[in-house]
GROMACS .gro file of C-alpha atoms in nm:
model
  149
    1UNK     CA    1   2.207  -0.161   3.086
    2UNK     CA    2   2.504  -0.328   3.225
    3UNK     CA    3   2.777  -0.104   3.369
    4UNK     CA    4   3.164  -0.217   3.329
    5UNK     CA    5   3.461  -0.101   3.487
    6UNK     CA    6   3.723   0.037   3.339
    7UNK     CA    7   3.948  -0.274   3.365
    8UNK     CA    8   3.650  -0.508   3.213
    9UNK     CA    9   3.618  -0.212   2.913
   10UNK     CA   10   4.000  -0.255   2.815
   11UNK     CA   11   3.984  -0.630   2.833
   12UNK     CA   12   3.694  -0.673   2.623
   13UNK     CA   13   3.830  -0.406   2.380
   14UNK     CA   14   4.162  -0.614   2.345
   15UNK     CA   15   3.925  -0.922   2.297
   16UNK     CA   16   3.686  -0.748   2.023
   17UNK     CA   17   4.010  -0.646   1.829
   18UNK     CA   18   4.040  -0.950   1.652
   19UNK     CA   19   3.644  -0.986   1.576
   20UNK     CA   20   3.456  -0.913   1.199
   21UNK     CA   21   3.136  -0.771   1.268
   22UNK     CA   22   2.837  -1.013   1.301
   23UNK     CA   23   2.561  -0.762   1.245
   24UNK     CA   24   2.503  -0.459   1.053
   25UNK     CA   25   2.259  -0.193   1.043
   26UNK     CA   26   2.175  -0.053   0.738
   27UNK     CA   27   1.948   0.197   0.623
   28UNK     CA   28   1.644   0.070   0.709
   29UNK     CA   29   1.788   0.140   1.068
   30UNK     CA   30   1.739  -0.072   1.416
   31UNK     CA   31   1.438  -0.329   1.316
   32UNK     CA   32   1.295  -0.551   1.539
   33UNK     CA   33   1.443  -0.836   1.299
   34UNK     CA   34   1.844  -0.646   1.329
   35UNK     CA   35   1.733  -0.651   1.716
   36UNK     CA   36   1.633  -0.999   1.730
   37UNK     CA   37   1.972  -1.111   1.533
   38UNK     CA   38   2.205  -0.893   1.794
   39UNK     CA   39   2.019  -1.066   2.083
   40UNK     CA   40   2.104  -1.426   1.902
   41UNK     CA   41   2.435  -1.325   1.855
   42UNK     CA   42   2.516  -1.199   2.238
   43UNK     CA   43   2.359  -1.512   2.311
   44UNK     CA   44   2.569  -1.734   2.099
   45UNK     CA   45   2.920  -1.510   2.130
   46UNK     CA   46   2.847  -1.269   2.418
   47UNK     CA   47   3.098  -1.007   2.266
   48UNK     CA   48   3.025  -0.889   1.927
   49UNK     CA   49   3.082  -0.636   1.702
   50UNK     CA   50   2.800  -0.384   1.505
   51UNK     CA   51   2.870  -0.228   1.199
   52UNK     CA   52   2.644   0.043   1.113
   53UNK     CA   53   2.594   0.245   0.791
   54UNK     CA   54   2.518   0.586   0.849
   55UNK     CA   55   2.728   0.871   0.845
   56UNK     CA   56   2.589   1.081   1.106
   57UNK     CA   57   2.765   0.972   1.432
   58UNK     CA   58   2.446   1.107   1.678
   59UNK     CA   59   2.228   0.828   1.491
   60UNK     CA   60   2.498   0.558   1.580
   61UNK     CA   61   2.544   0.677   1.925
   62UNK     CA   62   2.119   0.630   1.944
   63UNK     CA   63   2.127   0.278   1.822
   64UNK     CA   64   2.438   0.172   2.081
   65UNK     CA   65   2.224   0.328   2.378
   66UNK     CA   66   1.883   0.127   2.203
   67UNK     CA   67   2.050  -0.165   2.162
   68UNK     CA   68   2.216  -0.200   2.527
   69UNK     CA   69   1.908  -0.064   2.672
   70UNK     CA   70   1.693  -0.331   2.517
   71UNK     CA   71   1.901  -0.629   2.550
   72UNK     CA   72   2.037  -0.570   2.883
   73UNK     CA   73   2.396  -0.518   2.737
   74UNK     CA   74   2.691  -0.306   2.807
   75UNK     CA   75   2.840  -0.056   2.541
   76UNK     CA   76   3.180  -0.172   2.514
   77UNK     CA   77   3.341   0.043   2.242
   78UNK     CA   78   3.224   0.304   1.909
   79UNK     CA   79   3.469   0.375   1.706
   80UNK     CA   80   3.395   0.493   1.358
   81UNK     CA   81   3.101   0.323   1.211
   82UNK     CA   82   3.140  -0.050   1.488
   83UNK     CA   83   2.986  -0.094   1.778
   84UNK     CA   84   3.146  -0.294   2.038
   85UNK     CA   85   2.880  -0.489   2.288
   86UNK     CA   86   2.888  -0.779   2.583
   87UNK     CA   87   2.670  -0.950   2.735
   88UNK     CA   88   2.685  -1.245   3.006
   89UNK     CA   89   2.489  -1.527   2.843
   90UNK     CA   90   2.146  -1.621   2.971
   91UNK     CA   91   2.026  -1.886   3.071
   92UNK     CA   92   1.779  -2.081   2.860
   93UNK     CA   93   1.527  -2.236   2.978
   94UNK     CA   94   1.294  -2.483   2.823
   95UNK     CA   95   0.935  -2.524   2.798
   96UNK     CA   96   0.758  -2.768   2.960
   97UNK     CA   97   0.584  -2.945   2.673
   98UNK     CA   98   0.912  -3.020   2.490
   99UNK     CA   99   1.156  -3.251   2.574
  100UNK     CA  100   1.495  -3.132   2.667
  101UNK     CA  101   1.671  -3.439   2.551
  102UNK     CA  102   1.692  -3.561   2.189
  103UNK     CA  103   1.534  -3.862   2.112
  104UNK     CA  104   1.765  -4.174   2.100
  105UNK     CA  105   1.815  -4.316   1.733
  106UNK     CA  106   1.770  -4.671   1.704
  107UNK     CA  107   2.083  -4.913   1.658
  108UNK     CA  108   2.139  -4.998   1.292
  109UNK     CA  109   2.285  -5.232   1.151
  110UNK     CA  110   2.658  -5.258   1.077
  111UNK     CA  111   2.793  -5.129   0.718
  112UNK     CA  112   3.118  -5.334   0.752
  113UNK     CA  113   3.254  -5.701   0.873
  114UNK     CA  114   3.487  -5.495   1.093
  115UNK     CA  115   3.188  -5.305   1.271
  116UNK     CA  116   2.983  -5.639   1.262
  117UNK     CA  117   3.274  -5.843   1.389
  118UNK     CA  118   3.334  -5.607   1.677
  119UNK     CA  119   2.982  -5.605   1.749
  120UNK     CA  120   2.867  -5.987   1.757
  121UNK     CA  121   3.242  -6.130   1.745
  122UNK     CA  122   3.399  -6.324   1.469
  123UNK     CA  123   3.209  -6.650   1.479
  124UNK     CA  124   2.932  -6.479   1.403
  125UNK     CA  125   3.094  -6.400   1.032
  126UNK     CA  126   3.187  -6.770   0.954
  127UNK     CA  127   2.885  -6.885   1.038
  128UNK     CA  128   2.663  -6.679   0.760
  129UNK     CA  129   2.962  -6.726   0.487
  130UNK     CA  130   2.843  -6.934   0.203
  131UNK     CA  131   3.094  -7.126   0.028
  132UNK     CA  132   3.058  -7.054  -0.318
  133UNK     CA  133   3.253  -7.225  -0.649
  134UNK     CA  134   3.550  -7.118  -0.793
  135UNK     CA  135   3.530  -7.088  -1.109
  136UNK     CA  136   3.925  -7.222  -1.194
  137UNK     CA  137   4.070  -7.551  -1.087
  138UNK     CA  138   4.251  -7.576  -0.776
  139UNK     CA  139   4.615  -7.617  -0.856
  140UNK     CA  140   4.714  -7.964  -0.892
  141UNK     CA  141   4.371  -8.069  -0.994
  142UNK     CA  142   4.410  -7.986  -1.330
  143UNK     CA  143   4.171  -8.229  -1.593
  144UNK     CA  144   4.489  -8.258  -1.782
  145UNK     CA  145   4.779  -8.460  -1.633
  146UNK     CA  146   5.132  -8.401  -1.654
  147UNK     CA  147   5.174  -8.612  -1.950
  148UNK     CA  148   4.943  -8.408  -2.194
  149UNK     CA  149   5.161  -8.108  -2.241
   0.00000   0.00000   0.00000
């Protein structure tokens, strides 16, 4: 269990004042699942808040000691039925058999001729145009002349 000073303690509470709770305990009390879900949460926020259904304040006073004592956290705040808890993040480190990196996508091909012109240039969009018929005359190549109106 982590230990803060004063100074730390009325930081983090002016920080938590603004949070919803993340997690809450109902009455099926602290499960290894509700644990599991607080630790992702430290992880991912490192100051959260608990809500916790119970009315008798002893039990909520039990899970904020279980809860720093098992994640390595420091009880920030209870007030009413929230906990208030921080933790640094950790460190994660990966396993050996799995990449760390994603896998690099391949290049597809370009949806547009602006994409494709900025990718192989503009001659390259002339080139593969095919001319195709109109289907009206081109003015002043009408069948009928002048005279036949």
């Amino acid at each position: 269990m982590t230990e803060l000073t004063p100074a730390e303690r009325r930081a983090l509470r002016a920080q938590a004042h603004h949070l919803n709770p993340v997690v809450s305990v109902a009455s099926n009390g602290l499960t290894p699942a509700v644990l599991k879900e607080i630790d992702h949460a430290l992880q991912a926020h490192e100051l959260i808040k608990i809500r916790v259904y119970g009315e008798d304040r002893t039990e909520r006073d039990l899970i904020m000691a279980t809860v720093c004592a098992e994640l390595g956290a420091a009880s920030v705040q209870h007030i009413g039925k929230t906990l208030v808890v921080w933790r640094e993040k950790q460190e994660v480190e990966s396993t050996p058999g799995t990449p760390s990196d994603k896998p690099k996508k391949p290049v597809s091909k370009a949806k547009s001729a602006k994409a494709l012109s900025a990718r192989r240039g503009v001659a390259s969009l002339n080139a593969n145009k095919s001319k195709k018929p109109h289907w009206f005359a081109a003015p002043g190549k009408s069948s009928r002349g002048p005279s036949d109106r």
